[in-house]
Coordinates of C-alpha atoms and ligand atoms in Angstrom, one line a residue:
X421 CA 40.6 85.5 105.4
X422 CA 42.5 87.3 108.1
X423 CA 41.5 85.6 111.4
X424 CA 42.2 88.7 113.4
X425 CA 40.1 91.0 111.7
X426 CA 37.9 91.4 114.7
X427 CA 34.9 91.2 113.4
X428 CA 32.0 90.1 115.3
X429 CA 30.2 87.9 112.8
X430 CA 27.5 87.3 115.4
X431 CA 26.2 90.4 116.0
X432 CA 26.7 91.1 111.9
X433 CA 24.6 88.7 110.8
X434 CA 21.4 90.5 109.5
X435 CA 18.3 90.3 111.6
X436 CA 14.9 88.6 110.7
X437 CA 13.3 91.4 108.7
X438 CA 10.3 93.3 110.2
X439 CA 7.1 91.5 109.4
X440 CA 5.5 94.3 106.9
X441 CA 2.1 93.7 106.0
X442 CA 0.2 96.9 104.9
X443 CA 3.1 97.6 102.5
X444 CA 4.9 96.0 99.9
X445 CA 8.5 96.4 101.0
X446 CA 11.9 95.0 98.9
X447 CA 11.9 92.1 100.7
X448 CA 8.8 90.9 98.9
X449 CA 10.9 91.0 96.0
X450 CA 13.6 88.8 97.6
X451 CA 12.9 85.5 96.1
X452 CA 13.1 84.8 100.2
X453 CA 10.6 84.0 102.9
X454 CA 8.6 87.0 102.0
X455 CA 8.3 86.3 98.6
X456 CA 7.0 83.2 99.6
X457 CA 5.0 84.7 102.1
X458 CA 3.5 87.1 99.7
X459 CA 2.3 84.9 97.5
X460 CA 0.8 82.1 99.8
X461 CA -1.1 84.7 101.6
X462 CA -2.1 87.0 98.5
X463 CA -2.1 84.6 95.3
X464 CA -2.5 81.2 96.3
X465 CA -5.7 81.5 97.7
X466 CA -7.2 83.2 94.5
X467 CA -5.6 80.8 92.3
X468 CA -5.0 77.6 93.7
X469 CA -5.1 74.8 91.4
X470 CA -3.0 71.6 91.3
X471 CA -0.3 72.9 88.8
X472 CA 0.2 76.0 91.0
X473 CA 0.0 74.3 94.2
X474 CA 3.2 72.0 93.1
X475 CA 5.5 75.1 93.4
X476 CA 7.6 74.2 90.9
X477 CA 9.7 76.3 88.9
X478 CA 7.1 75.7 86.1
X479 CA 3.8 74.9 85.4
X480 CA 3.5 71.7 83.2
X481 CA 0.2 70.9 81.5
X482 CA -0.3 67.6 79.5
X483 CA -0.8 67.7 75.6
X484 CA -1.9 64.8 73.2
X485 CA -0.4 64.8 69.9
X486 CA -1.3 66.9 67.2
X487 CA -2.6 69.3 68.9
X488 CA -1.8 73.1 68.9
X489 CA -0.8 75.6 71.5
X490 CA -1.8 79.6 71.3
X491 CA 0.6 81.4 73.4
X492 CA 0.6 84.8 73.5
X493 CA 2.3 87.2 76.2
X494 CA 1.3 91.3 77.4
X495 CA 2.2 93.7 79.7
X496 CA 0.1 95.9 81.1
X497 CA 1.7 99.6 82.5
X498 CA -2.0 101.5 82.4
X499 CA -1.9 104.5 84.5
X500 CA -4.2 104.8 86.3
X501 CA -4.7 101.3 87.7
X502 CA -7.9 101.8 88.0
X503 CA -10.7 103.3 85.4
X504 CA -14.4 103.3 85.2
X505 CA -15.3 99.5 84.1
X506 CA -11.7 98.2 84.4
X507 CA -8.4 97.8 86.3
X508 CA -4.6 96.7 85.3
X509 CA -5.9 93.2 86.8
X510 CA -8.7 92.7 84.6
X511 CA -7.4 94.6 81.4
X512 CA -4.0 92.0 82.4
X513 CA -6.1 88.5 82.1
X514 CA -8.3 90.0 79.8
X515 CA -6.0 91.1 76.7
X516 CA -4.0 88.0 77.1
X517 CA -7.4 86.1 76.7
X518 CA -8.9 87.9 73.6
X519 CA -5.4 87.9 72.0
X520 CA -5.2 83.6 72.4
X521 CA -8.9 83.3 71.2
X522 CA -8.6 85.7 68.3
X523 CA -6.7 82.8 66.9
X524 CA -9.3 80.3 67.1
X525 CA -8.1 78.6 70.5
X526 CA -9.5 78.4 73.8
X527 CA -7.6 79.9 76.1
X528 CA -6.9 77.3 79.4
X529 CA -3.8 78.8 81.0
X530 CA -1.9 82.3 82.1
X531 CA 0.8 83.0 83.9
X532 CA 1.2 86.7 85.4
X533 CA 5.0 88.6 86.5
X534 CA 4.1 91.6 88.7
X535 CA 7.0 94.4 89.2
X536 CA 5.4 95.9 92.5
X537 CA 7.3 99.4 93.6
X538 CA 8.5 99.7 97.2
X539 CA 5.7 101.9 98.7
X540 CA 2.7 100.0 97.2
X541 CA 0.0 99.3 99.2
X542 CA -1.0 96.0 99.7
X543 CA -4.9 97.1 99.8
X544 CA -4.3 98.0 96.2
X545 CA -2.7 94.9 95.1
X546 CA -5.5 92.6 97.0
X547 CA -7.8 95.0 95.1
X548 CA -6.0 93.9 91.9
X549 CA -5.4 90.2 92.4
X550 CA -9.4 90.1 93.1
X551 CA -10.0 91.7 90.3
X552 CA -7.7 89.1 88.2
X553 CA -9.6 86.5 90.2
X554 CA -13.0 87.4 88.4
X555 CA -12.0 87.5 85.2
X556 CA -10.4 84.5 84.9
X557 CA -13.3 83.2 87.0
X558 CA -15.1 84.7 83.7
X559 CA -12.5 83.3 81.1
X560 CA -12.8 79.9 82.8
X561 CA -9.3 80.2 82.3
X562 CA -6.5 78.8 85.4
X563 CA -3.4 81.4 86.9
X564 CA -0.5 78.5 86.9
X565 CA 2.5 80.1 87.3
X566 CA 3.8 83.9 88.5
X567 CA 6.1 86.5 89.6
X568 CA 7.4 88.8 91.7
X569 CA 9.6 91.3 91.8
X570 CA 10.1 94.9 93.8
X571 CA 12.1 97.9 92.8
X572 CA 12.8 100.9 94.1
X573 CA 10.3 103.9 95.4
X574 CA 10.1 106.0 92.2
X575 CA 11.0 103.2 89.5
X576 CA 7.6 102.3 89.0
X577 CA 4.1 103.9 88.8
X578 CA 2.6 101.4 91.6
X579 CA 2.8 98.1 90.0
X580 CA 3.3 96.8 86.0
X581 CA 1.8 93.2 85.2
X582 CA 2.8 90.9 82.8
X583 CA 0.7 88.1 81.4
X584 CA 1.0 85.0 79.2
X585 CA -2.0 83.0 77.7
X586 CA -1.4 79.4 76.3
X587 CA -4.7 78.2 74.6
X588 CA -5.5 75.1 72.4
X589 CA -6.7 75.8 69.2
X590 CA -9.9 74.6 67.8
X591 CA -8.8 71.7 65.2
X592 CA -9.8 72.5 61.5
X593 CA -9.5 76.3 62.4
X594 CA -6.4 78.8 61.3
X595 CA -8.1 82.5 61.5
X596 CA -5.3 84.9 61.0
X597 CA -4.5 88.1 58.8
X598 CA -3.1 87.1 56.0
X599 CA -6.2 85.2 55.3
X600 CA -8.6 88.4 54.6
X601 CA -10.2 87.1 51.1
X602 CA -12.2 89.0 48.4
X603 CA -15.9 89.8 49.7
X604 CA -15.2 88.6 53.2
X605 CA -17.6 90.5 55.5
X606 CA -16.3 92.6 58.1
X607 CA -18.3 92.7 61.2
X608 CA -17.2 94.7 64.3
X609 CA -18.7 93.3 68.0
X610 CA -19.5 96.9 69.9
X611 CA -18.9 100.5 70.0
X612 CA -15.6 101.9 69.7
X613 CA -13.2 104.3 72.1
X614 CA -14.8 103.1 75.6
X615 CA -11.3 101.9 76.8
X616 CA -9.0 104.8 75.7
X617 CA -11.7 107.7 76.6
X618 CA -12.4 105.7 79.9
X619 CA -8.6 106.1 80.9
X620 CA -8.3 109.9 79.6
X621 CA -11.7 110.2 81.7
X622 CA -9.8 108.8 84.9
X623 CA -6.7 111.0 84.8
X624 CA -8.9 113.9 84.9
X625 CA -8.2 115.3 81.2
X626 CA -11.6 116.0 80.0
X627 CA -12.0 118.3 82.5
X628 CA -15.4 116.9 83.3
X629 CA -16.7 113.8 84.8
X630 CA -17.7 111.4 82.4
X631 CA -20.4 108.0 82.0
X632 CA -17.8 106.6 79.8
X633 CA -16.7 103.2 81.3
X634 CA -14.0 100.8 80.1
X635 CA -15.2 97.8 77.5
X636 CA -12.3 95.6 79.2
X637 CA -13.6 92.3 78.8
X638 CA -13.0 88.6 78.0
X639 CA -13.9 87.4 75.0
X640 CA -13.6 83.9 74.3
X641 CA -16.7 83.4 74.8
X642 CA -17.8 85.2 71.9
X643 CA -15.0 83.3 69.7
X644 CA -16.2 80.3 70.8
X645 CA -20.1 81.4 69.7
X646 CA -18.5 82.9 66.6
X647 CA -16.8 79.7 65.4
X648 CA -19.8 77.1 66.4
X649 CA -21.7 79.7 63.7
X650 CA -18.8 80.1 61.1
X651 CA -16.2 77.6 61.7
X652 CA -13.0 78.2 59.4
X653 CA -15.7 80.6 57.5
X654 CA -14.1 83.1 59.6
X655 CA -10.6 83.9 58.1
X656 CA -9.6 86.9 60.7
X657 CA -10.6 87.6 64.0
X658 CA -8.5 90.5 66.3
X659 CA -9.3 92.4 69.1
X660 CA -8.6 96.2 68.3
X661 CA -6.5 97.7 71.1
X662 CA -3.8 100.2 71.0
X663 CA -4.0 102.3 67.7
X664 CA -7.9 101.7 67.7
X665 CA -9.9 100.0 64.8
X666 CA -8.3 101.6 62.0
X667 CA -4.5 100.1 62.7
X668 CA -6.4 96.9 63.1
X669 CA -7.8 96.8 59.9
X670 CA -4.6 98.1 57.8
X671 CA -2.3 95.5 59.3
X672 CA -5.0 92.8 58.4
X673 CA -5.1 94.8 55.4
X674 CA -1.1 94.8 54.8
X675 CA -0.7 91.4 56.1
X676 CA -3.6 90.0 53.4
X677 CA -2.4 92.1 50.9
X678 CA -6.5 93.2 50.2
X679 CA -8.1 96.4 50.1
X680 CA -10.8 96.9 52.8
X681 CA -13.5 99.1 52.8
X682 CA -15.5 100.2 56.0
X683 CA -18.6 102.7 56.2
X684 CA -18.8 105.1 58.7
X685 CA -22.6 105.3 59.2
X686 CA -22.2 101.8 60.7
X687 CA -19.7 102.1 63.1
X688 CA -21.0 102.4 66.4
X689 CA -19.5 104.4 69.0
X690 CA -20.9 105.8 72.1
X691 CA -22.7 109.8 72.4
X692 CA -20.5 110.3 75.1
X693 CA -17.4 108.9 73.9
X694 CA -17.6 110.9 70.5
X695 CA -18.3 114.4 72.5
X696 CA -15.4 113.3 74.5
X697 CA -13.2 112.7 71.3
X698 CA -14.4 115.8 69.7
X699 CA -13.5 117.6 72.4
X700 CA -10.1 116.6 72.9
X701 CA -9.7 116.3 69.4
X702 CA -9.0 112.1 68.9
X703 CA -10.5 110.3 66.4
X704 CA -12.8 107.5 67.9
X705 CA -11.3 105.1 64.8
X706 CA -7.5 105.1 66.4
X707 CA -9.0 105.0 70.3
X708 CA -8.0 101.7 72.2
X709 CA -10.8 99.0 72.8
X710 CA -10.3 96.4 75.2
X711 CA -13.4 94.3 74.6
X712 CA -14.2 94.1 71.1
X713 CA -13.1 91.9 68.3
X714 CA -13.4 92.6 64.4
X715 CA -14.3 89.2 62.4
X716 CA -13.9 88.6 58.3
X717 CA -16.3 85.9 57.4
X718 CA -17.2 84.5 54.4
X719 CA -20.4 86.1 52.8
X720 CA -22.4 83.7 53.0
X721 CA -22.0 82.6 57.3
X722 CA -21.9 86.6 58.1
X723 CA -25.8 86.7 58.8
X724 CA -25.3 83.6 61.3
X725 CA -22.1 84.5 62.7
X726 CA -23.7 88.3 63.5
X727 CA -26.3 86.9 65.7
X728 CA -24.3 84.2 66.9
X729 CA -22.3 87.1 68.4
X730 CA -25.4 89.4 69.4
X731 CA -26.5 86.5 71.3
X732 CA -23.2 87.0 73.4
X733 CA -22.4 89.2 76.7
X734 CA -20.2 91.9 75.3
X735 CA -21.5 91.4 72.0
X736 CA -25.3 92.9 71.8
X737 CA -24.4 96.2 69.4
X738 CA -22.3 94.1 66.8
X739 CA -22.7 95.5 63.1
X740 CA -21.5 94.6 59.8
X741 CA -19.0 97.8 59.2
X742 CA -17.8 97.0 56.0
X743 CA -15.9 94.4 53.4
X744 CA -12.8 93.4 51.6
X745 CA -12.5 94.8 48.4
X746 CA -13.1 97.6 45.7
X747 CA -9.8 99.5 47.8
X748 CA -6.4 99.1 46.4
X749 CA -4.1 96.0 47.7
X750 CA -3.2 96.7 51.9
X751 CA -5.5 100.1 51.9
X752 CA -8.4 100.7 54.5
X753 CA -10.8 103.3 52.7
X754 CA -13.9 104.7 54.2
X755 CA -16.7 105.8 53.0
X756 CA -18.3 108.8 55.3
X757 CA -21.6 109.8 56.5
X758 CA -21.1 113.1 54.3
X759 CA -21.3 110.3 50.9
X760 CA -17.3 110.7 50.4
X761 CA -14.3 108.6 50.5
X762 CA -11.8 108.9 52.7
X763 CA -8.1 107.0 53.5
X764 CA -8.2 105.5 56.7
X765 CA -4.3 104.8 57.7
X766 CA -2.5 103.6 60.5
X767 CA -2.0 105.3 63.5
X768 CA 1.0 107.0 63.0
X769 CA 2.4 108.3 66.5
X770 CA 0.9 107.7 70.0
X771 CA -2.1 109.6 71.2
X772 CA -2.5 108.4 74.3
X773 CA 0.3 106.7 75.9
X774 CA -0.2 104.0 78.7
X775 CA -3.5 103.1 78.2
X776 CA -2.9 99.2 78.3
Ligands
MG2169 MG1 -4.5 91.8 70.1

């Protein structure tokens, strides 16, 4: 270093940073004394538990032998943040949720990353932390470990979450979608195409304002009903959420290697969410849901397991919508309310971009 450089390291050094506190600015993203600051004064006290409270660089949970972890991880770039029944908050804890219990575990544990743009309000994000707060308030389910980072003005639409969902599953239990079987009964928890048409509702595209609210929900609750009814009866349980009902049931249906067949008379999908649909010319059967969950169940448990789940919040307009079987191996078919049959595919492009 040359010695006689001049410099005046003193009056170089940089000074504390302005105390910001309406706005999220990049020093929240520093890793520094505002990050820290951040998230004692806007996470902590919505969170606090013992693991989080240890401020380590991880959040370590004790586990007997034998048993199993679900872990399952999500993030969340919904636009807008907020939508009739929902927010990025809830739909954040909530997908992560559904998508640990789907495989028969109880979901304990999330962790959430945040990537806040320079700009955002901090209103907004003390909206969405609430928000997060209730539902896993609701999930009875414990925020141990997060993130933050900022970038730029204009390199993000507001904020993007992340979230990851460790659960224990249920012992005895193995519900996944290669396990479709022969005569399994399909039964679907609640009308279809709230979340998407909710969303398209909020950005203004129908051109008219709209009763149609989000389904965003946690569901473990009605996994944990389901399985006390069916127990390893049930061989498949998802929640149908991007690409809509009908990509749910042909990857079940490709990873089973069964034929399903669904009838459309008894799926039920709101008055409102169908006009909507037919107006904007979307099929209610590829429309994101963030609160429902299809279930394959033995014959014999599906009467049980269908009130089990009626009895449930979130669950009151479950049907049986169809079985497995009499379709050709990994096909969905339908039959329709005209007395046809119909292929239902996949969803082959995307219809409605950020909408989870
Ligand atoms: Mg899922």
């Amino acid at each position: 270093m040359n010695e006689n450089s001049g410099l005046d390291f003193e009056s170089a050094a940089c000074p504390l940073p302005f105390q910001h506190t309406a706005q999220i600015v990049l020093g929240h993203g520093s890793g520094g004394k505002m990050s820290h600051d951040l998230v004692a004064r806007l996470f902590v006290p919505s969170f606090d538990n013992p693991v989080l409270r240890a401020g380590d660089d991880a959040g370590v949970v004790e586990l007997s032998i034998g048993e199993r972890l679900a872990i399952s991880t999500d993030s969340h770039v919904v636009w807008p943040l907020f939508f009739p029944g929902g927010d990025i908050g809830r739909l954040a804890i909530c997908g992560t949720v559904n998508d640990v219990a789907v495989m028969g575990a109880e979901p304990k544990w999330i962790t959430a990353g945040f990537i806040l743009e320079e700009g955002l309000e901090v209103e907004i994000l003390q909206r969405v932390i609430a928000s997060m707060q209730t539902a896993t308030a609701e999930a009875g389910i414990e925020l141990i470990a997060g993130d933050t980072k900022v970038v730029q003005r204009g390199k993000a639409d507001g904020l993007y979450i992340n979230t990851t969902g460790i659960g224990i599953v249920r012992s005895g239990i193995s519900p996944n979608g290669s396990r479709a079987e022969e005569g399994d009964i399909i039964l679907l928890t609640g009308t279809i195409g709230d979340h998407g048409m909710a969303v398209v509702s909020a950005r203004g595209d129908l051109g008219f304002t709209s009763s149609i609210c989000s389904d965003t929900a946690p569901l473990n609750q009605m996994v944990r009903s389901a399985l006390d009814a069916a127990g390893d009866g049930i061989h498949v349980m998802r929640d149908p959420t991007r690409g809509g009902l009908a990509t749910t049931l042909n990857e079940i249906a490709r990873q089973s290697g069964k034929g399903i067949v669904i009838e459309e008379n008894m799926i039920p999908v709101k008055p409102p969410v169908r006009a909507a649909c037919e107006m904007l010319g979307f099929d209610p059967l590829y429309v994101a849901n963030e609160g429902k969950l299809v279930i394959f169940v033995r014959p014999h448990l599906a009467a049980r397991t269908l009130a089990a789940v009626r009895a449930c919040r979130y669950g009151e307009e479950a049907e049986i919508i169809g079985k497995v079987g009499n379709a050709p191996a990994g096909m969905v078919l339908m039959k329709t309310i005209f007395g046809s049959t119909r292929v239902v595919d996949m969803l082959a492009g995307e219809i409605l971009p950020r909408i989870c």
